[in-house]
Tab-separated table of N, CA and C in Angstrom:
chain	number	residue	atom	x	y	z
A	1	UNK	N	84.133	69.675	88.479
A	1	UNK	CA	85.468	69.166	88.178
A	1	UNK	C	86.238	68.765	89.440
A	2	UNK	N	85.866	69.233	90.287
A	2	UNK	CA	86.399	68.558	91.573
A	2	UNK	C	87.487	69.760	92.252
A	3	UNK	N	87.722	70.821	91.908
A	3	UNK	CA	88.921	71.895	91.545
A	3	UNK	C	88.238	72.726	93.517
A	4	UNK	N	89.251	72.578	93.933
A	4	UNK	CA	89.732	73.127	95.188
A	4	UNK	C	89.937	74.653	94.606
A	5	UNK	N	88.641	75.770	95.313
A	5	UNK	CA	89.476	77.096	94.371
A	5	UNK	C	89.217	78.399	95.564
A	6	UNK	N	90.134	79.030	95.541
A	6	UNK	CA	89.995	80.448	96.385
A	6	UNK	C	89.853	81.332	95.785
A	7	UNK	N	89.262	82.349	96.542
A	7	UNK	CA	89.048	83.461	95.899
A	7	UNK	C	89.605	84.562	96.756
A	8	UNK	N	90.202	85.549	95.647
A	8	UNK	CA	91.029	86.696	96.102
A	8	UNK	C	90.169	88.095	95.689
A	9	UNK	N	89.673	88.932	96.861
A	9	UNK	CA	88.865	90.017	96.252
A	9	UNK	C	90.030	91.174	95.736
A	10	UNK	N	91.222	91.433	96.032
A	10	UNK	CA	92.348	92.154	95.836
A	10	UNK	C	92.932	91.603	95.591
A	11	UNK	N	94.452	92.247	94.481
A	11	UNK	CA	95.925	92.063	94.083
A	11	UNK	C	97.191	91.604	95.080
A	12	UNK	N	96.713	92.466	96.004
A	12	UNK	CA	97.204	92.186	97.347
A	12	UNK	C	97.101	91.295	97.761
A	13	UNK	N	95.596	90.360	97.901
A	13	UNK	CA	95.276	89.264	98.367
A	13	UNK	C	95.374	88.007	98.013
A	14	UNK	N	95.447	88.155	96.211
A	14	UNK	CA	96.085	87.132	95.748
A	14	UNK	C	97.581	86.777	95.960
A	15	UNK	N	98.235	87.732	95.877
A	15	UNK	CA	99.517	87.726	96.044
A	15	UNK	C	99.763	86.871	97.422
A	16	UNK	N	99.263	87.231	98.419
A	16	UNK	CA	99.553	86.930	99.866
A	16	UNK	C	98.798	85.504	99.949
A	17	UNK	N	98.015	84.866	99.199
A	17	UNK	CA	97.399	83.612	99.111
A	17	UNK	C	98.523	82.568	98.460
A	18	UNK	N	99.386	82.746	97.240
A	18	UNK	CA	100.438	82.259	96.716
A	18	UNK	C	101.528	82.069	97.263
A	19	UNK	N	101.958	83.416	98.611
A	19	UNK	CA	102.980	82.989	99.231
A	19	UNK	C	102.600	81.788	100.502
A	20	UNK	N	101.041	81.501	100.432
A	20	UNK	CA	100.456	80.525	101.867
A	20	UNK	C	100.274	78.997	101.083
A	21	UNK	N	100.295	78.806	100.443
A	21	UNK	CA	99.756	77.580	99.343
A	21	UNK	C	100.065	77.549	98.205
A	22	UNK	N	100.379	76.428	97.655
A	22	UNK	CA	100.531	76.062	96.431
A	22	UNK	C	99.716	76.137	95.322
A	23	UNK	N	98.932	76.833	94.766
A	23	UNK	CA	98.371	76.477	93.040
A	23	UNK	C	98.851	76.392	92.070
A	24	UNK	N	98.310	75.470	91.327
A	24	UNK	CA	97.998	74.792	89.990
A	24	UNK	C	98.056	75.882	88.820
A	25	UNK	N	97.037	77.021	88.990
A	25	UNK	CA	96.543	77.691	88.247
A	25	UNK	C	95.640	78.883	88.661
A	26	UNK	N	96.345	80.276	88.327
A	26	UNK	CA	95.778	81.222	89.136
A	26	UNK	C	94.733	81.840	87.846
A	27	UNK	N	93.772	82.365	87.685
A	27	UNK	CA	93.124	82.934	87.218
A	27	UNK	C	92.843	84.360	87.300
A	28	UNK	N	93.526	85.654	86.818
A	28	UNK	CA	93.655	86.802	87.139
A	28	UNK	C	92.578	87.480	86.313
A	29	UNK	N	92.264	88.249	86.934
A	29	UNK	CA	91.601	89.795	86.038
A	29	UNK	C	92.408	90.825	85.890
A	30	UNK	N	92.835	91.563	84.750
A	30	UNK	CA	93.286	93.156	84.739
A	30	UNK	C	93.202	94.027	85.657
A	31	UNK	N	91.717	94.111	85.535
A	31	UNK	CA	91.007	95.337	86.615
A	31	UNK	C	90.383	94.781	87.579
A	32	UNK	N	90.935	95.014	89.377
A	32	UNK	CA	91.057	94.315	90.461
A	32	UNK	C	91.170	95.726	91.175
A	33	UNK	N	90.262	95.614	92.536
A	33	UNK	CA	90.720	96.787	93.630
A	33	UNK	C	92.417	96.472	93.717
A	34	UNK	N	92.887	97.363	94.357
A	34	UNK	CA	94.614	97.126	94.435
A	34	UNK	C	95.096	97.239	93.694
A	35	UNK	N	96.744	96.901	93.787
A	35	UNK	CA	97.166	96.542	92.239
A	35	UNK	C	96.807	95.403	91.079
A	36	UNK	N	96.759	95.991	89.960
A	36	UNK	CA	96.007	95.428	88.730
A	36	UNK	C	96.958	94.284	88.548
A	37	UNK	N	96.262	93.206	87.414
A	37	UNK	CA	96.354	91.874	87.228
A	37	UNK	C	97.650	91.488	86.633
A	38	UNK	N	98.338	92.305	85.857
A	38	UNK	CA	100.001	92.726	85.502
A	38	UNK	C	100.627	92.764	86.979
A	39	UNK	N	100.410	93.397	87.345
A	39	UNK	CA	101.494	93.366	88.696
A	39	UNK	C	101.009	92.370	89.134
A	40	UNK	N	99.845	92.012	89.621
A	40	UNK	CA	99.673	90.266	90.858
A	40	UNK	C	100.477	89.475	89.463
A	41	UNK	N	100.549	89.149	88.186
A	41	UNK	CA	101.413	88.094	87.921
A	41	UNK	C	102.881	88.412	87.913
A	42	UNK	N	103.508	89.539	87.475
A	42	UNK	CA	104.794	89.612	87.663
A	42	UNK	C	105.167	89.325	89.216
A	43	UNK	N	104.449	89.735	90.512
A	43	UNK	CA	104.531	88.943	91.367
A	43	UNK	C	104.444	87.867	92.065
A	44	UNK	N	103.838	86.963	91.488
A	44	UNK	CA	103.696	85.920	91.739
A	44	UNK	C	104.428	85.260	90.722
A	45	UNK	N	105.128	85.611	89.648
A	45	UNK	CA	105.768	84.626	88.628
A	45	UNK	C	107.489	84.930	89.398
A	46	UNK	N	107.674	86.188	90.102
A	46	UNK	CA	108.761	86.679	90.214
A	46	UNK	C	109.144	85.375	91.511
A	47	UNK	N	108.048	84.771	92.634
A	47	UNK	CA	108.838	84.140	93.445
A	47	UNK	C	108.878	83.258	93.298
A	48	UNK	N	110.616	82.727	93.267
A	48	UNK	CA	111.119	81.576	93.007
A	48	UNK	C	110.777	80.004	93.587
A	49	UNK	N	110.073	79.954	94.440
A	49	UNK	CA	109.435	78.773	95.299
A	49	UNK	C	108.226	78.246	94.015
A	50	UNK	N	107.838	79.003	93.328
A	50	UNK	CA	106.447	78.769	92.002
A	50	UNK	C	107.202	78.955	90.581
A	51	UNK	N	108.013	79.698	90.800
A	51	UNK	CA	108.642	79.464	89.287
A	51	UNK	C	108.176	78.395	88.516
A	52	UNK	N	107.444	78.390	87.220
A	52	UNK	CA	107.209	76.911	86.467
A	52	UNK	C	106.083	76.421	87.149
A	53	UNK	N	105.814	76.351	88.553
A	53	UNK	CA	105.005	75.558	88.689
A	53	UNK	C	103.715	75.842	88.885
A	54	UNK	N	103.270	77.408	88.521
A	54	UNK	CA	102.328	78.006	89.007
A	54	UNK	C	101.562	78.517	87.385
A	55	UNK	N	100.726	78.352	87.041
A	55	UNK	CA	100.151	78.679	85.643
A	55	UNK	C	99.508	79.742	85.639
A	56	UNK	N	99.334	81.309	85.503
A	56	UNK	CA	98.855	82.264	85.315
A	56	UNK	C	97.796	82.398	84.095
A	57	UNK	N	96.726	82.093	83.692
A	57	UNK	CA	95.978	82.679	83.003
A	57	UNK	C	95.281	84.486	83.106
A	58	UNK	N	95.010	85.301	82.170
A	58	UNK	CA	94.866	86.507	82.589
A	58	UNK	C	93.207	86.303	81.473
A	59	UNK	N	92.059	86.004	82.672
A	59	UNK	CA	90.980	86.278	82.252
A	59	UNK	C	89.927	87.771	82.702
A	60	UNK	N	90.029	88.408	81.129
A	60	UNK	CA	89.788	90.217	81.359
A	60	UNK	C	88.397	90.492	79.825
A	61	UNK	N	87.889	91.513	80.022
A	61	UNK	CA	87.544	92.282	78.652
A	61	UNK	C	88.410	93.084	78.171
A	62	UNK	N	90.045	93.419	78.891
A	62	UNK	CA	90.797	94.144	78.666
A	62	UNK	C	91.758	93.495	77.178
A	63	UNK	N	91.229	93.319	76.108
A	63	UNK	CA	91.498	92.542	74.644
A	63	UNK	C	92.520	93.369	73.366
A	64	UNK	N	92.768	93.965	73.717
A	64	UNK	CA	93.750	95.049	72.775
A	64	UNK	C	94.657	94.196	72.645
A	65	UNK	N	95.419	94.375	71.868
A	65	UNK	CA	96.955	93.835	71.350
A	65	UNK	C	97.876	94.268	72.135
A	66	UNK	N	98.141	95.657	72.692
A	66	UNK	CA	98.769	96.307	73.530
A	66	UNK	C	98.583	95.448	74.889
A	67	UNK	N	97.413	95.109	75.327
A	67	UNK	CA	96.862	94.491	76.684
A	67	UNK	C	97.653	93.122	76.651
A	68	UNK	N	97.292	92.690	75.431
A	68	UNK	CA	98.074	90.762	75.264
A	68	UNK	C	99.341	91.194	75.325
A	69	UNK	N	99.812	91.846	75.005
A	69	UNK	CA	101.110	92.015	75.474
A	69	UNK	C	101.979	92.577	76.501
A	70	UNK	N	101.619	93.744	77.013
A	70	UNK	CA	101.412	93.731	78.650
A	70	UNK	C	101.281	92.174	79.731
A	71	UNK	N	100.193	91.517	79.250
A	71	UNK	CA	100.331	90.403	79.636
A	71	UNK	C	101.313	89.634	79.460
A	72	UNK	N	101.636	89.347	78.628
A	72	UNK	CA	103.138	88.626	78.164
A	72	UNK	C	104.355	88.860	78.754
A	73	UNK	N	104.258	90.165	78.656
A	73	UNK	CA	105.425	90.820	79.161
A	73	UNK	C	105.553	90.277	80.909
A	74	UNK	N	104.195	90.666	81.371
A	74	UNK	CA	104.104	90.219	82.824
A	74	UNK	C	104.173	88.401	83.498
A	75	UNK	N	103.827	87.714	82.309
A	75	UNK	CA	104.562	86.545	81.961
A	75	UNK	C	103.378	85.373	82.288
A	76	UNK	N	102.248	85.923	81.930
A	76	UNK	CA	101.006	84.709	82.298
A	76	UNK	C	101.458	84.099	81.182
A	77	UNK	N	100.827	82.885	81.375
A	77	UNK	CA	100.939	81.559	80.558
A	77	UNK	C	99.804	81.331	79.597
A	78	UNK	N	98.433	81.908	79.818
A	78	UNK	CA	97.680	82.348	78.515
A	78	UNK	C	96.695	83.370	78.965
A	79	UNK	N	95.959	83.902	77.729
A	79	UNK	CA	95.162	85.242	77.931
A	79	UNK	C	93.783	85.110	77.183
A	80	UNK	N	93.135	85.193	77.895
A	80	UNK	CA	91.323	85.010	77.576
A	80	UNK	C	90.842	86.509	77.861
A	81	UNK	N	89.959	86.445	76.657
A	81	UNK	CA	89.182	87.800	76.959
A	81	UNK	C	87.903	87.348	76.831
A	82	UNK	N	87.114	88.194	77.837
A	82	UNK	CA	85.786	88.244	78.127
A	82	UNK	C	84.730	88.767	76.843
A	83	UNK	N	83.548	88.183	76.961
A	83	UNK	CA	83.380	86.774	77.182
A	83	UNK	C	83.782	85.703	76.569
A	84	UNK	N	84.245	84.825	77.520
A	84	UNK	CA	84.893	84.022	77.313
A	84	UNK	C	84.466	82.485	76.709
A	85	UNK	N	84.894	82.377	75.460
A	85	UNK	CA	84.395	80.385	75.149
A	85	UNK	C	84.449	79.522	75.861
A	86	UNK	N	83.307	78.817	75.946
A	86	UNK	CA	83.278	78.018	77.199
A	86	UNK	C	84.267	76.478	76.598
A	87	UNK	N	84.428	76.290	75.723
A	87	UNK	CA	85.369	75.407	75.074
A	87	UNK	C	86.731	76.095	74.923
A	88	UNK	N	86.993	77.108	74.774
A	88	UNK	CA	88.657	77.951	75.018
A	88	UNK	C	88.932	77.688	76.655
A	89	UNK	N	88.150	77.780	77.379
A	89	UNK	CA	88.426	77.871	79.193
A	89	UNK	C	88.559	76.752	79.123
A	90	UNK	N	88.043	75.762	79.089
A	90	UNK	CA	87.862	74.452	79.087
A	90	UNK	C	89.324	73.900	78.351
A	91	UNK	N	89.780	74.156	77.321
A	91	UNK	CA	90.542	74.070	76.539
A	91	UNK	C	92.235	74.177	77.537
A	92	UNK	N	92.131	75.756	78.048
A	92	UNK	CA	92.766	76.241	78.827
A	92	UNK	C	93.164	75.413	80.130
A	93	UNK	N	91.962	75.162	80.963
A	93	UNK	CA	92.050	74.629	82.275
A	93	UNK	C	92.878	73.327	82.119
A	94	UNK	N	92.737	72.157	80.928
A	94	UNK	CA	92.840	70.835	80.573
A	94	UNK	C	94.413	71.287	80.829
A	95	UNK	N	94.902	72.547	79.312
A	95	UNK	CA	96.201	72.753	79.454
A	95	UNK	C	97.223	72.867	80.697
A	96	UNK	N	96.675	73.320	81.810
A	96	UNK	CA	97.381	73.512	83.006
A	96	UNK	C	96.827	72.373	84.003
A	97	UNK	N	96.366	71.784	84.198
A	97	UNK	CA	95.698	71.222	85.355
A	97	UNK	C	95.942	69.935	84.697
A	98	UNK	N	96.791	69.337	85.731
A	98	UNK	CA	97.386	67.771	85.292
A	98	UNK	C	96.361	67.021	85.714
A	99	UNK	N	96.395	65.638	84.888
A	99	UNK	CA	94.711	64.916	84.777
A	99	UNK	C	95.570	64.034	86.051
A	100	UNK	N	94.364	63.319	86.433
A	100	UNK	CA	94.616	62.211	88.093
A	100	UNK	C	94.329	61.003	86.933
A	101	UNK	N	94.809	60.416	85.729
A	101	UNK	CA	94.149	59.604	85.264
A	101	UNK	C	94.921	58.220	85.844
């Protein structure tokens, strides 16, 4: 797809990657060394420089109703659980990632 992508092995590290560069679309896990995937999005949704412009997906096996909502609460923009449809991701990515048409 052509998609410029980093990778964050920690919560911490994502976080500190968002305040260095701009993305499109972050792709989180729940369960992450550091702090877990709820806190990296309430932090990263919390700074105002990305507000709106930053798309949080929360891709986890963490699938409970309680979990989707935790998520929500923490304010990603959609929630995939593992394993994941390769036509839902796909589905997903289209949704956030503006086309160059």
């Amino acid at each position: 797809f052509g998609f410029n992508v980093d990778y964050a092995e920690t919560g911490e590290q994502a976080v500190g990657f968002t305040g260095q560069k701009h993305y499109t679309c972050v792709f989180l896990d729940v369960i992450m060394p550091g702090i877990d995937g709820y806190q990296v999005c309430k932090l990263i949704k919390s700074k105002k420089s990305i507000v709106g412009k930053t798309a949080v997906v929360m891709l986890t096996s963490k699938g409970s109703p309680f979990d989707k909502i935790r998520g929500a609460m923490a304010g990603c923009d959609a929630y995939l659980t593992k394993p994941v449809n390769e036509e839902k991701l796909l589905e997903t990515i289209v949704r956030f990632i503006p086309t160059h048409a």
